[in-house]
Amino acid sequence: MAVRLLALVPLVVVSACADGSGAGSGDAPVPLTPDGIAAVVADHVDREPKRVDPWDVMTRELEVDAPGAALSFGRGDFLGVAVAPTTDSPLVCGDRSFFDECVDVEHDGSDLVLAWQELEPEEDPGVVYVIDRRDDEDVIAHYSGASITGDPRELDLGVTVDEMADIVTDARLTLGRAELAFGGCRLCCVD
């Protein structure tokens, strides 16, 4: 009986793709290039970036392969998004030495970390990070632009904390994607 069921799996897959909907549509992986990451960001932020560049800060600082995108929106608003293998670095609040605050927050059923450094007058406007610490990877959104004078959830930012949380919890941003192709149908599965 089990052999017959396994033989039917390809038929179910092919029939699911026959109408063009495809398995996993809407959750298809994106290439972890700056443009691919920017496409995911566009689904969560209602602003068009003026410029999209590679963002390699996590690669340099963590000394791991961490693909990222740097999105400049104008008005000084900057958003960096990266995906990195899990680390205990202070940059992802692995310890609490890098940021003024690291707090645990819940967003649509996901446990995230919200971190920020406050304004240093005449030097630095401060930064906000939202981090999804998954089993094998960390997805990071870094915002700078507006002056960070306290809890960023209470500030008027060019990219909100909720928007950053939506970005980092987007399943398309992952290092662990593999694609299987079946006659024009793409299936996505976690490695």
Short mmCIF file of C-alpha atoms in Angstrom, two decimals:
data_model
loop_
_atom_site.label_atom_id
_atom_site.label_comp_id
_atom_site.label_asym_id
_atom_site.label_seq_id
_atom_site.Cartn_x
_atom_site.Cartn_y
_atom_site.Cartn_z
CA MET A 1 0.00 0.00 0.00
CA ALA A 2 2.82 2.44 0.90
CA VAL A 3 4.51 1.84 -2.46
CA ARG A 4 1.28 2.73 -4.29
CA LEU A 5 0.93 5.95 -2.28
CA LEU A 6 4.51 6.98 -3.05
CA ALA A 7 3.89 6.33 -6.75
CA LEU A 8 0.95 8.74 -6.65
CA VAL A 9 2.98 11.65 -5.24
CA PRO A 10 4.42 12.72 -8.64
CA LEU A 11 0.91 12.62 -10.12
CA VAL A 12 -0.42 14.89 -7.38
CA VAL A 13 2.52 17.27 -7.88
CA VAL A 14 2.03 17.39 -11.65
CA SER A 15 -1.72 17.90 -11.33
CA ALA A 16 -1.18 20.68 -8.79
CA CYS A 17 1.00 22.47 -11.33
CA ALA A 18 -1.20 21.83 -14.34
CA ASP A 19 -3.38 24.85 -13.60
CA GLY A 20 -0.29 27.08 -13.31
CA SER A 21 -0.78 27.73 -9.63
CA GLY A 22 2.21 25.61 -8.64
CA ALA A 23 3.02 24.25 -5.24
CA GLY A 24 4.20 26.92 -2.88
CA SER A 25 3.03 29.84 -5.03
CA GLY A 26 3.30 33.04 -3.03
CA ASP A 27 6.02 31.42 -0.93
CA ALA A 28 8.51 30.83 -3.73
CA PRO A 29 12.10 31.50 -2.72
CA VAL A 30 13.79 34.64 -3.91
CA PRO A 31 17.40 34.85 -4.96
CA LEU A 32 19.31 36.31 -2.05
CA THR A 33 20.64 39.13 -4.18
CA PRO A 34 20.05 42.80 -3.39
CA ASP A 35 17.25 42.95 -5.98
CA GLY A 36 15.65 39.71 -4.75
CA ILE A 37 15.69 40.91 -1.15
CA ALA A 38 14.36 44.34 -2.26
CA ALA A 39 11.43 42.57 -3.95
CA VAL A 40 10.49 40.98 -0.62
CA VAL A 41 10.87 44.33 1.16
CA ALA A 42 8.53 45.92 -1.42
CA ASP A 43 5.78 43.56 -0.28
CA HIS A 44 6.00 45.01 3.24
CA VAL A 45 7.08 48.66 2.86
CA ASP A 46 4.94 51.08 0.92
CA ARG A 47 7.88 53.19 -0.26
CA GLU A 48 9.99 52.85 -3.36
CA PRO A 49 13.72 52.87 -2.60
CA LYS A 50 15.78 55.42 -4.50
CA ARG A 51 18.68 53.00 -4.55
CA VAL A 52 19.37 49.31 -3.86
CA ASP A 53 22.91 48.08 -3.25
CA PRO A 54 24.59 45.03 -1.69
CA TRP A 55 24.75 45.20 2.10
CA ASP A 56 27.73 43.20 3.33
CA VAL A 57 27.99 44.50 6.90
CA MET A 58 26.90 41.17 8.37
CA THR A 59 29.31 39.28 6.13
CA ARG A 60 32.21 41.49 7.27
CA GLU A 61 31.28 41.74 10.93
CA LEU A 62 30.21 38.14 11.50
CA GLU A 63 32.79 36.64 9.09
CA VAL A 64 30.13 34.44 7.47
CA ASP A 65 28.32 34.44 4.14
CA ALA A 66 25.36 36.74 4.87
CA PRO A 67 23.66 38.02 1.71
CA GLY A 68 22.06 41.42 2.15
CA ALA A 69 20.49 44.45 0.53
CA ALA A 70 20.93 48.14 1.36
CA LEU A 71 17.85 50.20 0.50
CA SER A 72 18.06 54.00 0.56
CA PHE A 73 14.67 55.72 0.59
CA GLY A 74 15.55 59.41 0.72
CA ARG A 75 15.10 61.75 3.72
CA GLY A 76 18.08 59.85 5.12
CA ASP A 77 16.04 56.68 5.67
CA PHE A 78 18.12 53.52 5.22
CA LEU A 79 17.09 49.87 5.56
CA GLY A 80 19.58 47.01 5.52
CA VAL A 81 18.27 43.44 5.32
CA ALA A 82 20.46 40.34 5.61
CA VAL A 83 20.22 36.60 6.19
CA ALA A 84 23.07 34.97 8.14
CA PRO A 85 23.83 31.63 9.72
CA THR A 86 22.92 31.67 13.43
CA THR A 87 25.54 33.35 15.56
CA ASP A 88 25.96 34.52 19.12
CA SER A 89 27.30 37.89 18.01
CA PRO A 90 26.35 41.08 19.85
CA LEU A 91 25.06 42.32 16.43
CA VAL A 92 22.07 39.98 16.81
CA CYS A 93 21.78 40.47 20.59
CA GLY A 94 23.63 37.21 21.25
CA ASP A 95 24.80 39.19 24.23
CA ARG A 96 23.54 42.59 25.25
CA SER A 97 26.79 44.57 24.83
CA PHE A 98 26.28 46.23 21.42
CA PHE A 99 22.85 47.85 21.83
CA ASP A 100 21.34 50.16 24.44
CA GLU A 101 18.34 47.82 24.58
CA CYS A 102 17.52 44.29 23.37
CA VAL A 103 13.94 43.24 24.04
CA ASP A 104 11.99 40.15 23.10
CA VAL A 105 8.82 40.90 21.12
CA GLU A 106 6.11 38.77 19.54
CA HIS A 107 4.91 39.48 16.01
CA ASP A 108 2.16 37.40 14.40
CA GLY A 109 3.17 34.31 16.37
CA SER A 110 6.94 34.73 15.89
CA ASP A 111 9.34 35.53 18.71
CA LEU A 112 11.68 38.32 17.58
CA VAL A 113 14.34 40.54 19.07
CA LEU A 114 14.00 44.33 18.88
CA ALA A 115 17.25 46.17 19.52
CA TRP A 116 18.33 49.78 19.33
CA GLN A 117 21.10 52.24 19.96
CA GLU A 118 19.95 55.71 20.90
CA LEU A 119 20.96 59.03 19.43
CA GLU A 120 24.46 60.30 20.17
CA PRO A 121 24.14 64.08 19.61
CA GLU A 122 26.48 65.45 16.96
CA GLU A 123 27.64 61.90 16.13
CA ASP A 124 25.00 59.28 15.33
CA PRO A 125 21.19 59.34 15.00
CA GLY A 126 20.97 55.79 16.38
CA VAL A 127 19.83 52.52 14.81
CA VAL A 128 17.02 50.00 15.16
CA TYR A 129 17.34 46.26 14.49
CA VAL A 130 14.60 43.65 14.27
CA ILE A 131 15.93 40.10 14.27
CA ASP A 132 14.23 36.78 13.65
CA ARG A 133 16.50 34.25 15.40
CA ARG A 134 15.52 31.03 13.62
CA ASP A 135 16.95 27.56 14.26
CA ASP A 136 19.83 27.78 11.76
CA GLU A 137 19.76 31.40 10.63
CA ASP A 138 19.16 34.97 11.67
CA VAL A 139 17.19 37.37 9.47
CA ILE A 140 18.08 40.96 10.26
CA ALA A 141 16.48 44.29 9.38
CA HIS A 142 18.51 47.39 10.29
CA TYR A 143 16.96 50.87 10.12
CA SER A 144 18.67 54.24 10.43
CA GLY A 145 17.56 57.73 9.56
CA ALA A 146 15.26 59.20 12.19
CA SER A 147 16.75 60.07 15.58
CA ILE A 148 16.31 57.19 18.00
CA THR A 149 15.44 58.85 21.31
CA GLY A 150 13.76 55.91 23.05
CA ASP A 151 11.69 52.83 22.30
CA PRO A 152 11.40 52.77 18.48
CA ARG A 153 7.86 51.38 18.67
CA GLU A 154 6.85 54.81 19.95
CA LEU A 155 8.77 56.85 17.35
CA ASP A 156 7.87 58.08 13.87
CA LEU A 157 10.35 56.11 11.75
CA GLY A 158 10.66 56.06 7.97
CA VAL A 159 10.27 52.26 8.15
CA THR A 160 8.22 51.08 11.12
CA VAL A 161 9.11 48.34 13.57
CA ASP A 162 6.05 46.39 12.35
CA GLU A 163 7.22 46.65 8.74
CA MET A 164 10.68 45.40 9.74
CA ALA A 165 9.05 42.54 11.68
CA ASP A 166 7.01 41.62 8.59
CA ILE A 167 10.21 41.57 6.52
CA VAL A 168 12.27 39.38 8.86
CA THR A 169 9.46 36.86 9.30
CA ASP A 170 8.92 36.50 5.55
CA ALA A 171 9.67 32.82 4.81
CA ARG A 172 11.17 33.72 1.42
CA LEU A 173 14.21 35.20 3.19
CA THR A 174 16.15 32.08 4.07
CA LEU A 175 19.49 30.42 3.42
CA GLY A 176 17.88 26.95 3.55
CA ARG A 177 15.85 26.82 0.34
CA ALA A 178 16.09 24.21 -2.35
CA GLU A 179 13.99 24.11 -5.48
CA LEU A 180 12.82 21.04 -7.31
CA ALA A 181 11.62 21.40 -10.88
CA PHE A 182 9.02 19.14 -12.43
CA GLY A 183 8.24 20.09 -16.03
CA GLY A 184 7.80 23.81 -15.44
CA CYS A 185 6.48 23.38 -11.90
CA ARG A 186 8.71 24.54 -9.05
CA LEU A 187 8.45 23.09 -5.60
CA CYS A 188 10.19 24.64 -2.66
CA CYS A 189 11.33 22.71 0.29
CA VAL A 190 13.54 23.39 3.25
CA ASP A 191 16.90 21.64 3.09
#
